[in-house]
Short mmCIF file of C-alpha atoms and ligand atoms in Angstrom, two decimals:
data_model
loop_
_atom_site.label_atom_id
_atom_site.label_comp_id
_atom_site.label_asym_id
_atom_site.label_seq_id
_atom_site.Cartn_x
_atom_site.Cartn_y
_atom_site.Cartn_z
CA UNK A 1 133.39 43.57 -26.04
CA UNK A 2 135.57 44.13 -23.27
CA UNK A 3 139.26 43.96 -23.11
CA UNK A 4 140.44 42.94 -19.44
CA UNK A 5 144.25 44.34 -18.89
CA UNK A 6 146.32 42.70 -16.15
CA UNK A 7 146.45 45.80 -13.54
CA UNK A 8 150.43 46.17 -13.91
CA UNK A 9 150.14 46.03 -17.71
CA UNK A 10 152.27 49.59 -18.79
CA UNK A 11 150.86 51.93 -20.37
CA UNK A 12 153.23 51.20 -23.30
CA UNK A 13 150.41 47.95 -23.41
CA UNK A 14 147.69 49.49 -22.54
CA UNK A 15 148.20 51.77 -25.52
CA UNK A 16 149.57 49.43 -28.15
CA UNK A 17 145.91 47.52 -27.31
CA UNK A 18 143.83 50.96 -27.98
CA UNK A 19 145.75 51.66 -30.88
CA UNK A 20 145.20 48.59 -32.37
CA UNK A 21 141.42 48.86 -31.55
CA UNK A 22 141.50 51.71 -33.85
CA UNK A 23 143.63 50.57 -36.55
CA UNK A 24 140.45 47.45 -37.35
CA UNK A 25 138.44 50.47 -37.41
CA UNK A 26 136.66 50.74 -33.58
CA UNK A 27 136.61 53.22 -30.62
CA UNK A 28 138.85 52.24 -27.55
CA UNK A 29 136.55 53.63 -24.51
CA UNK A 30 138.75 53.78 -20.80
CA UNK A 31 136.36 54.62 -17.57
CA UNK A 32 137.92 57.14 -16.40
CA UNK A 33 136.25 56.54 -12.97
CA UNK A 34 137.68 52.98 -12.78
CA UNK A 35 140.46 51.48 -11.16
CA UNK A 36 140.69 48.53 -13.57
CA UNK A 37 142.05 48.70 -16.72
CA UNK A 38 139.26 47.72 -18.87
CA UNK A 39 138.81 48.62 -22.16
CA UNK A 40 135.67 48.90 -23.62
CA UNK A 41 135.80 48.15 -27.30
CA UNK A 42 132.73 50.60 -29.30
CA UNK A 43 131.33 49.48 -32.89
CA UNK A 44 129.13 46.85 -33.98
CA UNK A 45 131.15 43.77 -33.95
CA UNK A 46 128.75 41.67 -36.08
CA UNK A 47 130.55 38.37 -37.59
CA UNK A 48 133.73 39.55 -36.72
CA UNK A 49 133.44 39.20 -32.82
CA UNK A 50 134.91 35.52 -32.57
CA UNK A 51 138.02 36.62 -34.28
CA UNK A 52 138.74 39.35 -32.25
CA UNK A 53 138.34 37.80 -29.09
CA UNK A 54 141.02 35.34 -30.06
CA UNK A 55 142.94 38.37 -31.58
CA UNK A 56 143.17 40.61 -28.33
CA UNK A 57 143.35 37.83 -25.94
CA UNK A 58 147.08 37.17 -27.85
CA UNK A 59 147.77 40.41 -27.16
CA UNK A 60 150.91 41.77 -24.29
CA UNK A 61 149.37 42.74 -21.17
CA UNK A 62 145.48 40.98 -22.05
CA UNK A 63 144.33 39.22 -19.28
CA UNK A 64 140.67 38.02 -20.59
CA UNK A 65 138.28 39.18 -23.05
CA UNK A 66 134.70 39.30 -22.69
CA UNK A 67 131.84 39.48 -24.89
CA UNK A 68 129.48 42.02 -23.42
CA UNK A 69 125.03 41.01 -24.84
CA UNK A 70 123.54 43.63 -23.57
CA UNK A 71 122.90 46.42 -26.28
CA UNK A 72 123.75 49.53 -23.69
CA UNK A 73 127.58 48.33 -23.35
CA UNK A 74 129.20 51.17 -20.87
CA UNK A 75 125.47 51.41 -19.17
CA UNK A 76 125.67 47.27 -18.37
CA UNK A 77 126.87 46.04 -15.23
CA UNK A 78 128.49 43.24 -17.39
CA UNK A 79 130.66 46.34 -18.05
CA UNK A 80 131.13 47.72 -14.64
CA UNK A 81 129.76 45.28 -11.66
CA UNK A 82 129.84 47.96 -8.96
CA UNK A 83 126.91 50.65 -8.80
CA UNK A 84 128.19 53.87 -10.41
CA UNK A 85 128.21 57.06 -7.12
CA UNK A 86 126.81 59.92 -9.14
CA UNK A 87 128.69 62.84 -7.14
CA UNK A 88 126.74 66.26 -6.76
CA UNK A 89 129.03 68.93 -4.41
CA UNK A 90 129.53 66.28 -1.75
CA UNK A 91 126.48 64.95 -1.93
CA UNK A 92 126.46 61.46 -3.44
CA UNK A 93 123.81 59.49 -5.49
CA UNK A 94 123.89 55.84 -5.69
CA UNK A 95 124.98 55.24 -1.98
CA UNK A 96 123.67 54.48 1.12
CA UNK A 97 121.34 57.96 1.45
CA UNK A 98 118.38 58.39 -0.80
CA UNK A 99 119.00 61.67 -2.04
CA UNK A 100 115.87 63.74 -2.82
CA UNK A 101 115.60 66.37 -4.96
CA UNK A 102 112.55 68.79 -4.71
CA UNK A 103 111.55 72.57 -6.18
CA UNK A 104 108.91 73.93 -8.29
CA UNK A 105 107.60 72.35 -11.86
CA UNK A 106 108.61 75.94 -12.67
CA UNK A 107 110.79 78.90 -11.55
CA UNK A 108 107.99 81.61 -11.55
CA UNK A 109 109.92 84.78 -9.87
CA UNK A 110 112.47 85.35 -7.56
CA UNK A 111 110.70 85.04 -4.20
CA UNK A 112 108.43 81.94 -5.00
CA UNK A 113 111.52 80.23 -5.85
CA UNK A 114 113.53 81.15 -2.66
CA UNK A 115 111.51 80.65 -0.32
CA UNK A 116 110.38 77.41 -1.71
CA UNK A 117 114.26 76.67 -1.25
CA UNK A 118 114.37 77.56 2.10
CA UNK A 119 111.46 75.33 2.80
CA UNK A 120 112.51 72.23 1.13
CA UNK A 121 115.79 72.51 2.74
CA UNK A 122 114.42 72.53 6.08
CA UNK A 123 112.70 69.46 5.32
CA UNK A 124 115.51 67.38 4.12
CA UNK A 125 116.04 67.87 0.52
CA UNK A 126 119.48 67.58 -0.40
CA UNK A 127 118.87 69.11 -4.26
CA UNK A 128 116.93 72.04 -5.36
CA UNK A 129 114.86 71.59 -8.29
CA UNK A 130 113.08 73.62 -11.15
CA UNK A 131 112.33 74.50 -14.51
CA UNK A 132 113.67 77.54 -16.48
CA UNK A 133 113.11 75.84 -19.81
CA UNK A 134 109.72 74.13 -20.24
CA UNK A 135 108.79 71.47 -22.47
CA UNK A 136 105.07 72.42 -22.39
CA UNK A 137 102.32 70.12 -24.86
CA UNK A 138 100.80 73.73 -25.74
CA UNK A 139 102.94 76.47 -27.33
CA UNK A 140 100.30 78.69 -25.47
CA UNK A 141 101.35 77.43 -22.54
CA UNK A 142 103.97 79.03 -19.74
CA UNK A 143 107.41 78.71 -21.66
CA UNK A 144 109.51 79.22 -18.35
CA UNK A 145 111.79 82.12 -17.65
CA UNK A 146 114.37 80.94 -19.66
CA UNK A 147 118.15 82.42 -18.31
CA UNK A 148 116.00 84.73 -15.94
CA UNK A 149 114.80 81.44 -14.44
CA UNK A 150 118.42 79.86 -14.16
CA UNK A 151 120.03 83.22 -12.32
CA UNK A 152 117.19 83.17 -9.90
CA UNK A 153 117.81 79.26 -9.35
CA UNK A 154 121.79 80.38 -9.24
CA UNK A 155 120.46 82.70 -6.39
CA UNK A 156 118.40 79.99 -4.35
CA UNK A 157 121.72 77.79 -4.35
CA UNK A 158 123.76 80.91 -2.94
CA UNK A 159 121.14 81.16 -0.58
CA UNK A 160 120.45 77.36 0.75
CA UNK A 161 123.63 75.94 -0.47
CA UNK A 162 121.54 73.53 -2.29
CA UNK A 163 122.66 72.16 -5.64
CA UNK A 164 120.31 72.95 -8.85
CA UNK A 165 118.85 70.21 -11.22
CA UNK A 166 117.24 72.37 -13.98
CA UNK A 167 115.66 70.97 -17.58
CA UNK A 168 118.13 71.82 -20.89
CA UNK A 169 115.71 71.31 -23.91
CA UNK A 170 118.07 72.01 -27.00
CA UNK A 171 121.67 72.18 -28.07
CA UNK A 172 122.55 75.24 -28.18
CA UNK A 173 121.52 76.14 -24.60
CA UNK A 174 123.83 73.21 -23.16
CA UNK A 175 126.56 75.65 -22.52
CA UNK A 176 124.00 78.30 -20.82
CA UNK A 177 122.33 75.79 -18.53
CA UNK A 178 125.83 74.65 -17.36
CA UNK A 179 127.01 78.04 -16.55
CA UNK A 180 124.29 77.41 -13.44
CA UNK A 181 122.93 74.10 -12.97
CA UNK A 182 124.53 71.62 -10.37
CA UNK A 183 122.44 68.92 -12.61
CA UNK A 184 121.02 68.95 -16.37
CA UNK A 185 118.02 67.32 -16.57
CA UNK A 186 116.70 65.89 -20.23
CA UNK A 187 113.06 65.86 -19.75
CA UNK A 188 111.11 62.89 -20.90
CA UNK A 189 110.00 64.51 -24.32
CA UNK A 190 113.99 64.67 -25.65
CA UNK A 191 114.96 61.15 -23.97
CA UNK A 192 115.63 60.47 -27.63
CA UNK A 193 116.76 63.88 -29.14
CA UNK A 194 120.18 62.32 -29.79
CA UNK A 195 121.93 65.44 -30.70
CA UNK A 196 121.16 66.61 -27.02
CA UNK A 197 122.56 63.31 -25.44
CA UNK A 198 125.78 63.47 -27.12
CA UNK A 199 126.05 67.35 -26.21
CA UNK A 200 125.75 66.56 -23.09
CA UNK A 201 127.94 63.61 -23.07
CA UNK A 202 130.83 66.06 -24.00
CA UNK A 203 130.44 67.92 -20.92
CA UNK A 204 131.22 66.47 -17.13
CA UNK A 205 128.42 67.73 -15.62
CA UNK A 206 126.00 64.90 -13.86
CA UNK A 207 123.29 64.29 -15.97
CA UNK A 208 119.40 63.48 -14.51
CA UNK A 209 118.03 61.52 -17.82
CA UNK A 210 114.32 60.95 -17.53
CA UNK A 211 112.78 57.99 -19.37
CA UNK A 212 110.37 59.02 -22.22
CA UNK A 213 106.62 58.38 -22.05
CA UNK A 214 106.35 55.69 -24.53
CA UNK A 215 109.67 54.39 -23.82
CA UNK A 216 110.59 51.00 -22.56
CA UNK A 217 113.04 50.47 -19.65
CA UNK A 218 115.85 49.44 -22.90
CA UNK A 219 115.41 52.73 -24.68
CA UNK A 220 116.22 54.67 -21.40
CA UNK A 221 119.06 52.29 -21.19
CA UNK A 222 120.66 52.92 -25.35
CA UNK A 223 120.24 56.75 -24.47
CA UNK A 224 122.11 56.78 -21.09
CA UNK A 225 124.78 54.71 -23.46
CA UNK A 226 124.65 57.99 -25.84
CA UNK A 227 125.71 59.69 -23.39
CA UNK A 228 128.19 57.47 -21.63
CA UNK A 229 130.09 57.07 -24.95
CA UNK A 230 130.53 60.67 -25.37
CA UNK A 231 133.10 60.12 -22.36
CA UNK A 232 130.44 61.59 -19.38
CA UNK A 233 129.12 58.52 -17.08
CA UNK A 234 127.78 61.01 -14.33
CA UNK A 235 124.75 59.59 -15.49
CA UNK A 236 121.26 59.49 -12.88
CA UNK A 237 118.08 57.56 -14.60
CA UNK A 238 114.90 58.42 -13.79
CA UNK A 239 111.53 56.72 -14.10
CA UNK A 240 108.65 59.25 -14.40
CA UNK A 241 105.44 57.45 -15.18
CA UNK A 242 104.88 56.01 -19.08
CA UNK A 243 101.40 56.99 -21.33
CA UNK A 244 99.67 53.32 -21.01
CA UNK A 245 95.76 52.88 -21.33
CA UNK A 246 94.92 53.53 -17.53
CA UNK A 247 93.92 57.19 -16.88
CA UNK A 248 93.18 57.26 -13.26
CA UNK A 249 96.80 58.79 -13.08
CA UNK A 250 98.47 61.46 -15.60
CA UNK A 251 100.98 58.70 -16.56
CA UNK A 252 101.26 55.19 -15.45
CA UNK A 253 104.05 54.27 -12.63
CA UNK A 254 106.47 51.64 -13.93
CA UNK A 255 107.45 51.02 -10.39
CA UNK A 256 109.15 47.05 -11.50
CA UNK A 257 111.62 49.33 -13.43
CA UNK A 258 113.17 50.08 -10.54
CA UNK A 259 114.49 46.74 -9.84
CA UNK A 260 114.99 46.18 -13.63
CA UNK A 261 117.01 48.82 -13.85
CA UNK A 262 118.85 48.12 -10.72
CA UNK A 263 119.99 44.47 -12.33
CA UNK A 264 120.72 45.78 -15.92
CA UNK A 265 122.96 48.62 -14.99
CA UNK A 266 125.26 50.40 -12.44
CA UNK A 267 123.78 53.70 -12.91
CA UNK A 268 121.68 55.48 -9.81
CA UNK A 269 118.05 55.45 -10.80
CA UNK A 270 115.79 57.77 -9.25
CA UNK A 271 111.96 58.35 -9.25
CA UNK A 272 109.57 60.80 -9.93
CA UNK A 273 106.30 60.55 -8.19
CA UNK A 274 104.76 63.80 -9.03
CA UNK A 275 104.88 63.19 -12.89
CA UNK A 276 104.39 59.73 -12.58
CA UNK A 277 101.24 60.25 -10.78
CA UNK A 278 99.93 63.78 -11.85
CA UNK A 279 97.92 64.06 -8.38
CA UNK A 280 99.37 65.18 -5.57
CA UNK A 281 97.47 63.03 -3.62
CA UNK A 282 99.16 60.00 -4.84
CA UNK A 283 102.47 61.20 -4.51
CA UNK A 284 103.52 60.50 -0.99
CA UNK A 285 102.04 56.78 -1.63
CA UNK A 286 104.41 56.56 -4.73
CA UNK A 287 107.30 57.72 -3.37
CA UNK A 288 107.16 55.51 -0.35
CA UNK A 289 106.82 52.26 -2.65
CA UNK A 290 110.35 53.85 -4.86
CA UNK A 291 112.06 54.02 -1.72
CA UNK A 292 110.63 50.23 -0.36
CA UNK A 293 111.46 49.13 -3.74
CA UNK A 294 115.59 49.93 -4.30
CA UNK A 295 115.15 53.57 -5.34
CA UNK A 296 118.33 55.74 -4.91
CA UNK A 297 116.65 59.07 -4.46
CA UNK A 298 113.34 61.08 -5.80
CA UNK A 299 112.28 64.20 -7.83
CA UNK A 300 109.54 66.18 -5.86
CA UNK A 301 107.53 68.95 -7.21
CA UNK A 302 106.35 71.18 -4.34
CA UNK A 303 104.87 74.53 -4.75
CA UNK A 304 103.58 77.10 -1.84
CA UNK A 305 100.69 77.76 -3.91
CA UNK A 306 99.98 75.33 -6.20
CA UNK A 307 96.21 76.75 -7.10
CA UNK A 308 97.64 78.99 -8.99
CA UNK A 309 101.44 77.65 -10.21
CA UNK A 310 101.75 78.33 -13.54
CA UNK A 311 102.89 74.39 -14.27
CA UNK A 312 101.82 71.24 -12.27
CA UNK A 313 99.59 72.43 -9.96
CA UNK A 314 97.34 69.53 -9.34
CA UNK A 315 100.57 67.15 -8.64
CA UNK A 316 102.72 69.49 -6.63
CA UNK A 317 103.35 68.71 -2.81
CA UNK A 318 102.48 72.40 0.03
CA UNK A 319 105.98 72.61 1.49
CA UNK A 320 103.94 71.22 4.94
CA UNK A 321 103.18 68.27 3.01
CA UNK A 322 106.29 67.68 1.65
CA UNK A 323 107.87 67.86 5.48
CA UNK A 324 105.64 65.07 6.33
CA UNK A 325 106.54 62.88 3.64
CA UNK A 326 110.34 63.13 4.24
CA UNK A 327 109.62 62.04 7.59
CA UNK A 328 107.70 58.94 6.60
CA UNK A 329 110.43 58.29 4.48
CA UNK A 330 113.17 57.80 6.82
CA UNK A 331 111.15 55.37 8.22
CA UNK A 332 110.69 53.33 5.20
CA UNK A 333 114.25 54.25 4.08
CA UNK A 334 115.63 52.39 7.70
CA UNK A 335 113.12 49.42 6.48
CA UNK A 336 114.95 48.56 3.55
CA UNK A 337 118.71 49.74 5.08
CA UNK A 338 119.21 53.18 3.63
CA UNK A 339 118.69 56.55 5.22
CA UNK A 340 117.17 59.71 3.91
C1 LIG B 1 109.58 68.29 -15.13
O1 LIG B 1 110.39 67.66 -14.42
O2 LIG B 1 109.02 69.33 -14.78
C2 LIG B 1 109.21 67.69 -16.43
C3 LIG B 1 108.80 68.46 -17.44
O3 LIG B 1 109.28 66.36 -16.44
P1 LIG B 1 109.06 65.28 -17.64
O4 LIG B 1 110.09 65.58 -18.65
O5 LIG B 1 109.27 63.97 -16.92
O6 LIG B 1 107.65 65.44 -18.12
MN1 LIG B 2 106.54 69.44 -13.98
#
């Protein structure tokens, strides 16, 4: 439910409507972001909901009240009409430009990782990506660097000047991974690890939330809201690819999510071709239909040697490559009105 105020209500009103929000036992939620007073009302309304419709709408200042359906409340464009800008630096997600964001799977050492910044930059990339902290399916498996990884990353953004998106697996490393990262990223595996959503709802930093592999395009949804109601909307969804029966591709690429997503909620959604497709060879295809199809940006993996990266090889993008692809997509970005 949503509690429309008239814009010149005081905040004598305003407060006398949140406080009574409380008192029947619910959390008043304000947008910070928002011009309009609106205030969200957070709790499972059940029965009750008819009542208290007709008991805010009496209330000083209450212009309307509105029921919201959709189960992600703050996440719904029921709640906020206007797409949500995601702000990075000065770079912004959700606007005109497509914003694309490309690295390493990995951070492997200190000049791989530079020099891969360098590169990307020159071709167009507006964020630097890569992982410190790696959700691998093998404990055997390359773990990542860990805070090593996130001071070299800290180094490629002196360097470049390009923002860092970087993967934050647990709790207690929230606060680490903020000390350097432009971005945290909550890989697909933890897209329900709810303890990590609401950490990182407590903090302000922009969140990149990728959807989980066996997740539908509503789960993605009720764990941006996790975050949201923790009070941090800087919230940019990301479709990566979901486990389906096909296995021509490493996952399958929900690319009608995009649109979906676009209708359902004001939040930026990006996509991530290299995951989605697991083949490199696939990826500039991919990306080219995300941008066609409403994308607001895309997650790259490019590596200058990706025989022998240490994660992601076989789907990671030569830096030459990579150049090419940004070119072809200004051209499809101008198609559909947007510029990269
Ligand atoms: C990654 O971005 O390297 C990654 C591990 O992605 P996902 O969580 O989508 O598998
Ligand atoms: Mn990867």
């Amino acid at each position: 439910m949503i509690i429309i105020m008239d814009p010149r209500a005081s905040e004598e009103k305003v407060e006398s409507v949140q406080e009574e929000i409380k008192a029947i036992g619910f959390r008043p939620f304000m947008n910070p972001g928002v011009e309009r007073k609106v205030i969200a009302v957070l709790g499972e309304l059940d029965v009750r909901k008819a009542d208290l419709v007709e008991h805010f709408q009496a209330m000083p200042g209450v212009v309307r009240v509105e029921l919201i359906s959709d189960l992600w409340k703050l996440a719904s464009r029921s709640y906020h009409p206007e797409n949500t800008i995601v702000t990075i630096g000065d770079i912004k997600v959700g606007a005109d430009e497509i914003i694309v964001a490309a690295g390493p799977c990995s951070v492997e050492s200190e000049r791989q990782t530079i020099e891969l910044a360098h590169q990307v930059k020159a071709a167009g990339a507006k964020v630097f990506r890569g992982g410190a902290f790696k959700p691998r399916t093998s404990p055997y498996a390359f773990q990542g660097l860990g805070e090593k990884g996130l001071k070299i990353l800290a180094k490629a953004r002196k360097e470049t000047g390009l923002p860092i998106v970087t993967e934050v697996m647990d709790t207690h490393e929230v606060d680490l991974v903020c000390k350097y990262a432009d971005v945290l990223q909550i890989g697909a595996r933890n897209m329900q690890n709810f303890a990590l959503l609401k950490k990182v709802g407590s903090v302000r930093r922009p969140v990149l939330l990728k959807r989980g592999l066996g997740s539908k395009v509503k789960d993605l949804l009720m764990s941006a809201e996790y975050i949201i109601s923790e009070g941090n909307q800087n919230v940019i969804l990301c479709e990566r690819g979901i486990t389906t029966f096909e296995d021509s591709t490493r996952n399958t690429t929900d690319i009608s999510a995009i649109p979906v997503l676009k209708n359902w909620t004001h939040l930026p959604v990006v996509l991530d071709p290299s995951h989605a497709t697991g083949h490199w060879q696939y990826v500039a295809s991919v990306a080219k239909a995300a941008v066609a199809g409403g994308a607001d940006g895309l997650l790259l993996e490019v590596h200058n040697d990706p025989a022998h990266a240490m994660s992601d090889g076989p789907q990671s993008l030569k830096p030459e490559k990579f150049a090419d692809l940004m070119r072809q997509l200004s051209r499809v970005a101008q198609a559909v009105d947007r510029l990269v």
